[in-house]
Structure formats: structure tokens, C-alpha cells
GROMACS .gro file of C-alpha atoms in nm:
model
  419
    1UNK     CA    1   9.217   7.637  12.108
    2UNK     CA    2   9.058   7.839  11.811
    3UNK     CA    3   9.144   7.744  11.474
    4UNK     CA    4   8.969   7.943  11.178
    5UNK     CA    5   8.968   7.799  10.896
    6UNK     CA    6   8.679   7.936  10.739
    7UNK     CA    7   8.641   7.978  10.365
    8UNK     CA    8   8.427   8.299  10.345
    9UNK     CA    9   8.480   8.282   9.957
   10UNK     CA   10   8.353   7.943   9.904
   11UNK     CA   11   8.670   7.780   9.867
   12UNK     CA   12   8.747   7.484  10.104
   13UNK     CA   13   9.142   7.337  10.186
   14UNK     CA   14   9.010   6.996  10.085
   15UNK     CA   15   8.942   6.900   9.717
   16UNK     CA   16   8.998   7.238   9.600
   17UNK     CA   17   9.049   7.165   9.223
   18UNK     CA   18   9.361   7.297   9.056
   19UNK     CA   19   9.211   7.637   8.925
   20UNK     CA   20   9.044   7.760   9.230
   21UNK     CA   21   9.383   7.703   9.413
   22UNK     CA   22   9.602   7.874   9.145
   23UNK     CA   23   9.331   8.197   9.168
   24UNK     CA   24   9.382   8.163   9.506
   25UNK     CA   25   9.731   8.165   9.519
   26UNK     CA   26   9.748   8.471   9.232
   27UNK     CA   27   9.479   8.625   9.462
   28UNK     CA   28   9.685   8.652   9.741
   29UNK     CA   29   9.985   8.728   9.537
   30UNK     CA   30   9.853   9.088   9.364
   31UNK     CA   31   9.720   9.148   9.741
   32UNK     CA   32  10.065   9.121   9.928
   33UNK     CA   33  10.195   9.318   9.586
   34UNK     CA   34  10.011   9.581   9.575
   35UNK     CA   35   9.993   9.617   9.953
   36UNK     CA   36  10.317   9.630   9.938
   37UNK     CA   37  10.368   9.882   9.671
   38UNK     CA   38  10.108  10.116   9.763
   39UNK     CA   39  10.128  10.509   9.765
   40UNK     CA   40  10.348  10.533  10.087
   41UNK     CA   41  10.642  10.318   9.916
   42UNK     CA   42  10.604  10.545   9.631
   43UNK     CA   43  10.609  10.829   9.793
   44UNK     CA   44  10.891  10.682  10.042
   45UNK     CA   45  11.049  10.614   9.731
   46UNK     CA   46  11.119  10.945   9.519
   47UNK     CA   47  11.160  11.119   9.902
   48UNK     CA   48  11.469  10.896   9.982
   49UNK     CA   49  11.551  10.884   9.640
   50UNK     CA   50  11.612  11.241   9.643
   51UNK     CA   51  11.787  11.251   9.979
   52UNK     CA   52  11.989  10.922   9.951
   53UNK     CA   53  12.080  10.904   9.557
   54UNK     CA   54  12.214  10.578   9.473
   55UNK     CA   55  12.297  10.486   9.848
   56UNK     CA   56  11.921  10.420   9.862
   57UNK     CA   57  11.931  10.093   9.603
   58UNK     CA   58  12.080   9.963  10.003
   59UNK     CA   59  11.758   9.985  10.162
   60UNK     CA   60  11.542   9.918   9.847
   61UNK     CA   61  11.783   9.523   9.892
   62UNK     CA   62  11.744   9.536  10.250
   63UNK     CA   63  11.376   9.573  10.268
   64UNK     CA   64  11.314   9.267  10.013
   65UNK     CA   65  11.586   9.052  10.221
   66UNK     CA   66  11.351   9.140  10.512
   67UNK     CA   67  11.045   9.061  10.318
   68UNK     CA   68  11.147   8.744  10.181
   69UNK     CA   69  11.207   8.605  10.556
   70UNK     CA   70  10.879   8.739  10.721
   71UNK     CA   71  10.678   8.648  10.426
   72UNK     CA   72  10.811   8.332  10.410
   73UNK     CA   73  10.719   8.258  10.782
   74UNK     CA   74  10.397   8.399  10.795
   75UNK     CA   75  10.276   8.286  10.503
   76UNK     CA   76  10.418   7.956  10.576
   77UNK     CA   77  10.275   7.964  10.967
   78UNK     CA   78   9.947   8.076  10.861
   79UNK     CA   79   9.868   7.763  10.633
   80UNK     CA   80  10.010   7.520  10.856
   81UNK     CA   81   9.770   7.659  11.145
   82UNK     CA   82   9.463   7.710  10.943
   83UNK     CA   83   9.464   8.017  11.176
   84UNK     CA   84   9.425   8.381  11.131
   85UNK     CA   85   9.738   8.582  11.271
   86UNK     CA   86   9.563   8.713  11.613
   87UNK     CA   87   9.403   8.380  11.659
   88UNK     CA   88   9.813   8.190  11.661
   89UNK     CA   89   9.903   8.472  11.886
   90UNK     CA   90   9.690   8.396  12.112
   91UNK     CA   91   9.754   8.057  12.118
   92UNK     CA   92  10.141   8.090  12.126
   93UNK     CA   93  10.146   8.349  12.435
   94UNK     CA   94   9.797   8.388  12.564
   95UNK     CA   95   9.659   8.770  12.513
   96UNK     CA   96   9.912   8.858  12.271
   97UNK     CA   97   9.658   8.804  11.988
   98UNK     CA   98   9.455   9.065  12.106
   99UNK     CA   99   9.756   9.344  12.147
  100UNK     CA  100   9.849   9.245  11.780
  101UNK     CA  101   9.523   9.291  11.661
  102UNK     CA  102   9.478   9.664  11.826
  103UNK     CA  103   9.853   9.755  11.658
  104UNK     CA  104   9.766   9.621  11.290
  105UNK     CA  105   9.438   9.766  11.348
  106UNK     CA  106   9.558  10.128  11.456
  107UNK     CA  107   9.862  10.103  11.231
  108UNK     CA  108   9.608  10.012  10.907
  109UNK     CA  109   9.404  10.259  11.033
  110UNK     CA  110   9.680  10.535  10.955
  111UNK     CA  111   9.810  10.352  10.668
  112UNK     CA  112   9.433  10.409  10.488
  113UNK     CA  113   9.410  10.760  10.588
  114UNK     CA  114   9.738  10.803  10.359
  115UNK     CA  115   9.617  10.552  10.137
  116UNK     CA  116   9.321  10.728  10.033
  117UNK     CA  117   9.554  11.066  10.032
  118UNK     CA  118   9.726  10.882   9.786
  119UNK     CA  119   9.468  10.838   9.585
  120UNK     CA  120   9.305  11.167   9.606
  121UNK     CA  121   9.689  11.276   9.471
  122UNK     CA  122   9.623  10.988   9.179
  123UNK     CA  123   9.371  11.160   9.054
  124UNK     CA  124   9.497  11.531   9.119
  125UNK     CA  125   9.770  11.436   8.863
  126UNK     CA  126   9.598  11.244   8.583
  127UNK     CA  127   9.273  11.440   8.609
  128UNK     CA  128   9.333  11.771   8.791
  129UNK     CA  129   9.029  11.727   9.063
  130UNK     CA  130   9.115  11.836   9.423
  131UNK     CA  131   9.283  11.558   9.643
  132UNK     CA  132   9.020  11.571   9.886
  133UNK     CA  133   8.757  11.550   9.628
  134UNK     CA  134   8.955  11.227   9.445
  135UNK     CA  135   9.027  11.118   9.791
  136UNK     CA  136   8.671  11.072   9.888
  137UNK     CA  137   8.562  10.921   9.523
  138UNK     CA  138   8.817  10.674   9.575
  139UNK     CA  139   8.661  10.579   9.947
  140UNK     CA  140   8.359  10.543   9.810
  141UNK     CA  141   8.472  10.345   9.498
  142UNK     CA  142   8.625  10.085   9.775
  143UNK     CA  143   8.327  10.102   9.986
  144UNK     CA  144   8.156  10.030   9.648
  145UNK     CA  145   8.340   9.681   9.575
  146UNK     CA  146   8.277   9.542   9.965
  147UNK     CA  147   7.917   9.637   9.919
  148UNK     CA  148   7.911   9.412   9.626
  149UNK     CA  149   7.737   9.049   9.683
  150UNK     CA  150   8.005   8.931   9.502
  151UNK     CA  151   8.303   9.110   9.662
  152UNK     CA  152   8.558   8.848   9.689
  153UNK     CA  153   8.554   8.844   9.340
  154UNK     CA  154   8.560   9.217   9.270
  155UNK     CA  155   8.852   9.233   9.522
  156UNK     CA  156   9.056   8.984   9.345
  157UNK     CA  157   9.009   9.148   8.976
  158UNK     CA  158   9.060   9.522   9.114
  159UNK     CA  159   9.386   9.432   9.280
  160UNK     CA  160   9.509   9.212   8.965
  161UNK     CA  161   9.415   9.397   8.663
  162UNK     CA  162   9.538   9.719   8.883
  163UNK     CA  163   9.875   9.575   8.984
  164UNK     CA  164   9.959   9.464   8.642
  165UNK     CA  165   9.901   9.876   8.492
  166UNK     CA  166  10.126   9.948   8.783
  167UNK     CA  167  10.399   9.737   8.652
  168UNK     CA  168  10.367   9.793   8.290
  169UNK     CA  169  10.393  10.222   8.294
  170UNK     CA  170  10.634  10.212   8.610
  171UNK     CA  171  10.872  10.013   8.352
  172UNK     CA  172  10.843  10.246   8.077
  173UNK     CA  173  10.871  10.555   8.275
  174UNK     CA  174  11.210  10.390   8.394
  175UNK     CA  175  11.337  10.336   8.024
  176UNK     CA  176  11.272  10.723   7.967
  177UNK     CA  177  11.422  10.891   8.251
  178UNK     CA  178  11.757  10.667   8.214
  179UNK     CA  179  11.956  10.635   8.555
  180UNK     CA  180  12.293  10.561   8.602
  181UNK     CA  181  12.210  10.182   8.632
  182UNK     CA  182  12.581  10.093   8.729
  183UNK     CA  183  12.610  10.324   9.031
  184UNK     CA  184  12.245  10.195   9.118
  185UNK     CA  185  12.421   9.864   9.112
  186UNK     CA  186  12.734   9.911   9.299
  187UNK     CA  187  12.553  10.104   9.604
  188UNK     CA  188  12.327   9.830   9.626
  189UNK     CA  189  12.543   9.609   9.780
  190UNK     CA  190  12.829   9.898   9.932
  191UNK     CA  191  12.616  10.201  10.000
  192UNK     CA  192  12.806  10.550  10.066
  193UNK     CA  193  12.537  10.611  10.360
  194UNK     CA  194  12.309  10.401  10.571
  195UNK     CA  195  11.993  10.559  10.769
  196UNK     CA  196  11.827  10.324  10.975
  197UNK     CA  197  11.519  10.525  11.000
  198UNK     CA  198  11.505  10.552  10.635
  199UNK     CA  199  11.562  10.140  10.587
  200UNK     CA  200  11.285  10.109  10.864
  201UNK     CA  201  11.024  10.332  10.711
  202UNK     CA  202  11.088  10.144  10.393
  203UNK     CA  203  11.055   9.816  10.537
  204UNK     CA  204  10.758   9.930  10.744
  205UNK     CA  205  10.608  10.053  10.369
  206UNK     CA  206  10.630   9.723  10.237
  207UNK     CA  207  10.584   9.460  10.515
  208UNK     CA  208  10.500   9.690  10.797
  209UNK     CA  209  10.200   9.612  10.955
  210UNK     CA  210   9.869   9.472  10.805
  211UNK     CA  211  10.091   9.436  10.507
  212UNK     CA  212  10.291   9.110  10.659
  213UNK     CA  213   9.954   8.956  10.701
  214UNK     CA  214   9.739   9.032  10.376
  215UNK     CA  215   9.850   8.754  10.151
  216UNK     CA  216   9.868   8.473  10.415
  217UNK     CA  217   9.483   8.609  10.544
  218UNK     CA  218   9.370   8.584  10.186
  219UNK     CA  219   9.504   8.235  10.141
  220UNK     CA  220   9.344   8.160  10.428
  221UNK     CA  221   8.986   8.270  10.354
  222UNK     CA  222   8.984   8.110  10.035
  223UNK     CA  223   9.079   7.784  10.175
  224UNK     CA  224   9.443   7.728  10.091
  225UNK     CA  225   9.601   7.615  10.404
  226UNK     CA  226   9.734   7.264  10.511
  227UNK     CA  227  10.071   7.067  10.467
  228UNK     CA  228   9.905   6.972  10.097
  229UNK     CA  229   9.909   7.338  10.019
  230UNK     CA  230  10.248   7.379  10.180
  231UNK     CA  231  10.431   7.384   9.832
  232UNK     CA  232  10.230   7.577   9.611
  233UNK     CA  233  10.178   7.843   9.940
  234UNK     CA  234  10.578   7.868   9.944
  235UNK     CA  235  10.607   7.950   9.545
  236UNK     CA  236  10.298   8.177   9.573
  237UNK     CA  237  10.541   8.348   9.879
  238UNK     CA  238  10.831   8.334   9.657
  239UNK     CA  239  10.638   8.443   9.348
  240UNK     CA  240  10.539   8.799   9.563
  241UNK     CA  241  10.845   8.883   9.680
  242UNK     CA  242  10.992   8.882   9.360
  243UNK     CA  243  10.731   9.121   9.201
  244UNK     CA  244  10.720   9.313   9.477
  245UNK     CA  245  11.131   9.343   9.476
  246UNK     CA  246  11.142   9.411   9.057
  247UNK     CA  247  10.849   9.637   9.104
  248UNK     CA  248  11.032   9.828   9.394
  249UNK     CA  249  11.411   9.865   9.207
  250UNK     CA  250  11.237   9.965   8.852
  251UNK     CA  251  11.036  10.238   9.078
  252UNK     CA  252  11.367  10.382   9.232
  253UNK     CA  253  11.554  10.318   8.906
  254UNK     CA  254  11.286  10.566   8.744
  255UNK     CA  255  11.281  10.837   9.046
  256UNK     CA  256  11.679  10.762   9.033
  257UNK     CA  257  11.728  10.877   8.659
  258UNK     CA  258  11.559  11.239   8.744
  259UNK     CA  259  11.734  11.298   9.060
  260UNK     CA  260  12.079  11.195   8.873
  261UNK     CA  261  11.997  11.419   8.601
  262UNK     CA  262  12.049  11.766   8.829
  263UNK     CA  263  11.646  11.812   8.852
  264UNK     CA  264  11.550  11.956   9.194
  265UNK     CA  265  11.251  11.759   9.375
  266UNK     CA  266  11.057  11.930   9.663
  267UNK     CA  267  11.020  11.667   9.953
  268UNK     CA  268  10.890  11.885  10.217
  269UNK     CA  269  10.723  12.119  10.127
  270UNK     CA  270  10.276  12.140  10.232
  271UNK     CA  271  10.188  12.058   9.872
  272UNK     CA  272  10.483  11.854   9.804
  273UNK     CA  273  10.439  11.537   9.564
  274UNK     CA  274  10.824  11.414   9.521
  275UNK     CA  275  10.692  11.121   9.305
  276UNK     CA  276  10.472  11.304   9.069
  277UNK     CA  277  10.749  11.609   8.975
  278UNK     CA  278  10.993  11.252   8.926
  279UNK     CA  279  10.754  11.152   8.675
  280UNK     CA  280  10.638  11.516   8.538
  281UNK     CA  281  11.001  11.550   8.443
  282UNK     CA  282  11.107  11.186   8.339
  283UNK     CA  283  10.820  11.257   8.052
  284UNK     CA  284  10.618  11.572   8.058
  285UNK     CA  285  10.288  11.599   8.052
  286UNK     CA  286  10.236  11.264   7.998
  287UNK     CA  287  10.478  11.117   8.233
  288UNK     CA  288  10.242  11.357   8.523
  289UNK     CA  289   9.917  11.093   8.381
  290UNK     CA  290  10.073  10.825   8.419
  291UNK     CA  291  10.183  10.917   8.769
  292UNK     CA  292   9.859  10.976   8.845
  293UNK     CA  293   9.739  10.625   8.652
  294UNK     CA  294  10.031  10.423   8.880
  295UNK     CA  295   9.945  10.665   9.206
  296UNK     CA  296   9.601  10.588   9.191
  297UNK     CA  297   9.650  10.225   9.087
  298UNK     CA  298   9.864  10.199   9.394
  299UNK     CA  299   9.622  10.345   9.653
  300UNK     CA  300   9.316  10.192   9.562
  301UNK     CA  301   9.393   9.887   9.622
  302UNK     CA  302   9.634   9.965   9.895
  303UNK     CA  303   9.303  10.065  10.065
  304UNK     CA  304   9.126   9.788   9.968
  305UNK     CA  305   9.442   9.563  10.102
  306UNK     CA  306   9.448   9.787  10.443
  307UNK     CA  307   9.092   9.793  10.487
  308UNK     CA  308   9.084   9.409  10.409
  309UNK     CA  309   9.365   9.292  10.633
  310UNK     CA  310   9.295   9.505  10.950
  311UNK     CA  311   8.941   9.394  10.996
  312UNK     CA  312   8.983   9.025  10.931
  313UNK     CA  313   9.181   9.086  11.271
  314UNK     CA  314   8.888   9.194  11.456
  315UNK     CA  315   8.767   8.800  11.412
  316UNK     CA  316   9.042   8.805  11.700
  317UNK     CA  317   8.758   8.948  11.916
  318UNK     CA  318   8.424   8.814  11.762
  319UNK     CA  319   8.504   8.462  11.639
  320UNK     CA  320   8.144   8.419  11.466
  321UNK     CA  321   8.168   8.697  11.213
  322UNK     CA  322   8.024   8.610  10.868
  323UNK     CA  323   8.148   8.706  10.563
  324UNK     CA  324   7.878   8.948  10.538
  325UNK     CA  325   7.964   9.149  10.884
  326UNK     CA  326   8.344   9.124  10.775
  327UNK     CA  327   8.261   9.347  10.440
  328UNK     CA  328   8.028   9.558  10.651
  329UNK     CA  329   8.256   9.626  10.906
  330UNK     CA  330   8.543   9.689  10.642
  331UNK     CA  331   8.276   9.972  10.446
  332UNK     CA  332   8.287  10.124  10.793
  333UNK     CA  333   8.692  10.132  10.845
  334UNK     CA  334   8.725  10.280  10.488
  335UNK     CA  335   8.433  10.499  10.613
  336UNK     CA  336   8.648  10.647  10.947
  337UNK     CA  337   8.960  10.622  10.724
  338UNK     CA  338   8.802  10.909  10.487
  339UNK     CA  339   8.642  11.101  10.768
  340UNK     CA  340   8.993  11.143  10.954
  341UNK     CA  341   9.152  11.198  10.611
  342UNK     CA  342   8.933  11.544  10.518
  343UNK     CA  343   8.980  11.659  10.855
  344UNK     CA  344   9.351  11.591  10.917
  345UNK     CA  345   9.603  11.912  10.820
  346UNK     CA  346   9.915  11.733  10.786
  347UNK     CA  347  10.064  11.697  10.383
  348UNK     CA  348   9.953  11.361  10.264
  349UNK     CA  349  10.305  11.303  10.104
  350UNK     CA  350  10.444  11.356  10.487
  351UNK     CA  351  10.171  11.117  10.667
  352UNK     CA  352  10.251  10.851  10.399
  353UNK     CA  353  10.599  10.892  10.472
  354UNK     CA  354  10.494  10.854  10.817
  355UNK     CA  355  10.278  10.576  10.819
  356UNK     CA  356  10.517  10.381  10.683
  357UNK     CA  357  10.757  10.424  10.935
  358UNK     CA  358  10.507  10.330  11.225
  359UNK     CA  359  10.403   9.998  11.019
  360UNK     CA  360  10.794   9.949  11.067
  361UNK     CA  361  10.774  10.021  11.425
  362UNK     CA  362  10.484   9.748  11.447
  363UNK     CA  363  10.678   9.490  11.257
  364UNK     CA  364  10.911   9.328  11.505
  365UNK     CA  365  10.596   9.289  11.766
  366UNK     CA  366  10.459   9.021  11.542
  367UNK     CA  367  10.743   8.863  11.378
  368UNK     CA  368  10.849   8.768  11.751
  369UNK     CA  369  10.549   8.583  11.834
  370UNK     CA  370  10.507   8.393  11.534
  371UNK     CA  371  10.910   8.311  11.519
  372UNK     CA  372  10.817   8.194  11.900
  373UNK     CA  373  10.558   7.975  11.755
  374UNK     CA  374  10.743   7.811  11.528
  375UNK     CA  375  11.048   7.731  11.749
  376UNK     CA  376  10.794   7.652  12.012
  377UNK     CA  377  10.473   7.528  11.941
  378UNK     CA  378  10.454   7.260  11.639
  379UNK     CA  379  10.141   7.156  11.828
  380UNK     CA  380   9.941   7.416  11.641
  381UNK     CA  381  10.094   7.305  11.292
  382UNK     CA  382   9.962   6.968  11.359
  383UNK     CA  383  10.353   6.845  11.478
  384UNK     CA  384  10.514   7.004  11.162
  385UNK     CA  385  10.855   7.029  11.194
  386UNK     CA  386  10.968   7.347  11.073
  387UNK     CA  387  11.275   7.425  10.910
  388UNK     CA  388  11.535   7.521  11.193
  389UNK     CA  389  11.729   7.778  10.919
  390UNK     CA  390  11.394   7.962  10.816
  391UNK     CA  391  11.291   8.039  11.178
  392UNK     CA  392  11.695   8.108  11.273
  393UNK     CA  393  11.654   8.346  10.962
  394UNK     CA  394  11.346   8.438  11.149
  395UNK     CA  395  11.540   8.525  11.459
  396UNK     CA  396  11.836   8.689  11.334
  397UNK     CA  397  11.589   8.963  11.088
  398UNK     CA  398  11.364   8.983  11.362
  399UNK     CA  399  11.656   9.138  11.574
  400UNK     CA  400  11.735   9.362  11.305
  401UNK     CA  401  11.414   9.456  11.297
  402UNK     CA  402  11.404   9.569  11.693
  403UNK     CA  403  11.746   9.706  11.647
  404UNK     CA  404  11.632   9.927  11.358
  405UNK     CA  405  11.314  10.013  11.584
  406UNK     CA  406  11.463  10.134  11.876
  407UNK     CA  407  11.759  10.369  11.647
  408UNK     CA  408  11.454  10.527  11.448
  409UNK     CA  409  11.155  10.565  11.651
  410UNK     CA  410  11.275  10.923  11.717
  411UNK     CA  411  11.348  11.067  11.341
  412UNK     CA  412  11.035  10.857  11.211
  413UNK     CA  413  10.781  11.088  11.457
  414UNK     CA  414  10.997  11.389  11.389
  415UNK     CA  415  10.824  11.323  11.065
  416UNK     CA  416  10.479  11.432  11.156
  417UNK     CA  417  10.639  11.824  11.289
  418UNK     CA  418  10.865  11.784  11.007
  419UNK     CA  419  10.848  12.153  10.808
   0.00000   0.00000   0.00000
């Protein structure tokens, strides 16, 4: 059987001293973060937000439930393997690594086309230039850091120093636009309406996808894998969720106080930018910049994280790839992501709204083989017992997960025609 275990960044799973592993782990942290907080979960955000109200804080606590369980696993998997996520599909059901690489693949491919949308709307709003014009600065920005010699690096501090500005001005746009924090609250937990396709595209936005993998992939190429890693890998885990999850309620919280307030959001319309009027009228002028700060925060390295994550699954079908060919072949998938993104018609507000929702589609192919693994196959984890209630919690989301599928395949391609 295959195991990679490679350490592209020159970080090896034995002796690693105490530092590299804690960059490592903070590495893959900001890169499942900001993956998972990109522009489509903003834009999800202020477009449920508006349609939903309060009854959205439901889907905002389902997706992180969700999120903590398939993290958890994956991330957990992934180290005990020393295998990427194609390469323990394959080994669990043989051929089903290669069908889950072609899905993340496709589905990342989509995911950066909105991504660098998202961007291009970043820097609409805090500079005024023409999406397609930021759009395509952005791409080439990206295409910029894997060109570097010393892109692992670059990657790391990008997503990091980006992630953290995220965080900070998403918080004090929240304090400004107060929402009605107790209804948030009490609809979090007993919702007045529940839209499966809504909770799906959500989930799909934040651990749809390439996004499940792009932590556990980045632990992996630096090295931190193995039973000795096992406990810092599960805090790291732990540690993401619950920035993603803060970073995800705050956002809503902010887009919640607007829509509370009586002001009237587009959502649909071809130049429609539900997140960016939220903000415009949370704080004026200056609430529109720092839209465009957070927007373009978000998307950059969203498309670094896409573009990342989706072609460390081709290794699936070239096992000898060097570091090198990996960053060459990522320029090139940022490269097709741009090209399809001048070309396409459809409101980049709607695709990212879209995307999402396929990512969620995508989600419950995956989860079942690696839950399969590790009720199945403690061979690959070197006879590692896994914890029965993790993998049951495994099987019962993973359901959900199908079950959400199948009710919302329909209204999430409606999405695309959508007027």
C-alpha cells in the first residue's frame, strides 16, 4: 500500500523540535480557518441572514456540530495514516481514492472561481477597481506566493497575519451594528424555520469539499503525523473549530444587527453584494472598507487554501510529485480558476452561494470512506484502536449529511438560474 508521508516543507514526524511542531500545528490551524471562512460563507452568510433572521443562528450551530465531528476524524485519520486523503481511500475501498480526488478537485475548482470573485469584490469595496480587474490582481498575487522558493513559508504568514485582520474588524463591525443578541440566542437552539438546503450550503461553505481536507494535508506535509502527534493534532483540531465557530456567530451577529434594524439587503439581484450593503450600513463609509479589508482577507487565502488542497490530491495520480511540481501545478489551477472566472456571466455573490452548496453535496462521499476506515481498517493506523463514539459520531453526522444531500440537491442548482 502507499503511504505518503513526505515532508515537502522540510519538516519530518520524527524529532521535530517543539517550535516547528507548534508552527505546524498554527499552520494548519489559520488554513482550515480561513478555508473555512472564506468569501462564500460570507456571502452565504448576510444572504441567509437576510432570508432566515435569527432562525439562521440554527444552521450557523449545526454547521460547527458538523465540523467538529469531520474535522475531528479526518484530521485525526490523516495523522494516524501518514497518508494523504485519496491515498487512504484507496486503500480502504480500492478506486475510491481516485473518484474523491476528481470531486475535491472539480468542487475546488468552482470554489476558486468564486474565491477569486470574492476577491475581485474585496477590492471593489475598499478600493473601487472593477471586480474583474481585482479579481485577476488577486490570481496573480496567489500565483505570486507559489512561485516563491520559499512558498511554504509565504503560505503560512499570508493565511495567519490575514486570518487574524479578519477576526479583529469582523468583531468590531459586530459591536456597531448591535443585534438582538438574545433572540440570536434563543433561535440557536429552537429555530422558527429550518431549510435543509440552506444548513447544507452552509456546511458545504465551511467543511464542504477541499475544505475537510486542508488542515489535516498541511499537517501532513510538514511532518506532523503519528500516534506521538496524536495529542497536539487533536487540540490543533479543537483549536480550529472553535475559531472557525466564534468567527462564524460574530459574522452573522454583525449581518444580524442590520437586517434586525428594518434595512433592506438585495440578495439577488446581478450586482448584488448582501455582505458589503450589511457592512456599508452597520458603519458607513468606513464599515464598506473594511468589508472590502475582511472580503479580500477572506478570498485570498481561501484561494490559496483551494488551490493548495485540491492539487495535493492529484499526488493520488502521480505519487512522485516534488514539492516543486506541486506549486507549479497549483500556479496553473489558480491560472484556469481566473480564466473561467472572466469568462463566466453568472453574479459572483450567486456562484459563491453556489459553490458552497456543491462542496456540501461532496461532503458525505468522503466522510463515508474515511468513517469506513476507521471502523474497518486499523491496519492502516498501524493497529490504532479508534475511539468507537468518535467514528459512531462519525456515522450518525455522516447520515445527516446524505439526508441533507438528497432534500437539497434540487434548490442548491436552482441557484445557478436563480433571478
Amino acid at each position: 500500500m502507499e503511504q505518503t508521508s513526505t515532508a515537502p516543507d522540510g519538516a519530518a514526524s520524527g524529532g521535530m523540535s517543539a517550535k516547528t511542531r507548534r508552527g505546524a500545528l498554527i499552520a494548519a490551524i489559520f488554513l482550515m480557518a480561513t478555508s473555512a471562512i472564506g468569501p462564500g460563507f460570507i456571502t452565504q452568510t448576510a444572504t441567509f441572514t437576510t432570508r432566515l433572521g435569527s432562525a439562521f443562528a440554527f444552521a450557523i450551530l449545526a454547521s460547527i456540530l458538523i465540523d467538529f465531528v469531520v474535522q475531528l476524524n479526518i484530521w485525526r485519520i490523516v495523522t494516524l495514516t501518514k497518508m494523504r486523503a485519496s491515498d487512504i481511500a484507496n486503500a480502504a475501498i480500492p478506486g475510491t481514492g481516485y473518484v474523491l480526488a476528481i470531486l475535491v478537485i472539480v468542487g475546488g475548482l468552482f470554489f476558486n472561481i468564486g474565491n477569486i470573485g470574492g476577491a475581485g469584490l474585496g477590492l471593489n469595496a475598499l478600493l473601487g477597481l472593477d471586480p474583474k480587474l481585482g479579481g485577476s490582481i488577486s490570481a496573480l498575487i496567489a500565483i505570486g506566493i507559489f512561485l516563491s522558493h520559499r512558498a511554504g513559508v509565504a503560505i503560512d504568514r499570508v493565511i495567519v497575519v490575514a486570518g487574524l485582520m479578519m477576526i479583529v474588524l469582523t468583531v468590531y463591525v459586530a459591536l456597531v451594528s448591535q443585534p438582538p443578541v438574545g433572540d440570536a440566542f434563543f433561535q440557536t437552539f429552537l429555530p422558527s424555520t429550518i431549510d435543509f438546503a440552506t444548513i447544507t450550503t452552509i456546511v458545504g461553505g465551511t467543511v464542504g469539499g477541499y475544505i475537510t481536507y486542508s488542515g489535516a494535508h498541511r499537517l501532513l506535509d510538514k511532518g506532523t503525523v503519528g500516534i506521538e502527534n496524536l495529542g497536539a493534532v487533536n487540540r490543533a483540531a479543537l483549536t480550529g473549530i472553535a475559531v472557525t465557530g466564534v468567527m462564524r456567530y460574530v459574522l452573522f451577529l454583525a449581518i444580524l444587527g442590520v437586517v434586525a434594524s428594518g434595512v433592506v439587503i438585495d440578495v439577488t439581484g446581478a450586482g448584488a453584494n448582501p455582505a458589503a450593503q450589511a457592512f456599508q450600513a452597520a458603519a458607513g463609509d468606513v464599515g464598506m472598507r473594511i468589508f472590502g479589508a475582511i472580503f479580500w482577507a477572506a478570498a485570498i487565502t481561501s484561494v490559496i487554501g483551494a488551490a493548495y488542497t485540491s492539487v495535493s490530491f492529484v499526488t493520488v495520480f502521480k505519487k512522485d510529485m516534488t514539492e516543486r511540481a506541486r506549486n507549479i501545478a497549483t500556479v496553473i489551477f489558480i491560472a484556469v480558476s481566473l480564466f473561467f472566472y472572466i469568462i463566466i456571466t453568472t453574479p459572483p455573490a450567486q456562484m459563491l452561494v453556489f459553490v458552497g452548496g456543491l462542496n456540501g453535496l461532496i461532503l458525505p462521499i468522503g466522510l463515508t470512506i474515511f468513517i469506513y476506515a476507521g471502523w474497518a481498517r486499523s491496519d492502516l493506523m498501524g493497529g490504532y484502536r479508534y475511539p468507537r463514539w468518535l467514528l459512531i459520531l462519525g456515522a450518525l453526522t455522516c447520515a445527516l449529511t446524505w439526508y441533507m444531500g438528497y432534500k437539497s440537491i434540487g434548490p442548491i442548482f436552482a441557484l445557478l438560474t436563480a433571478a
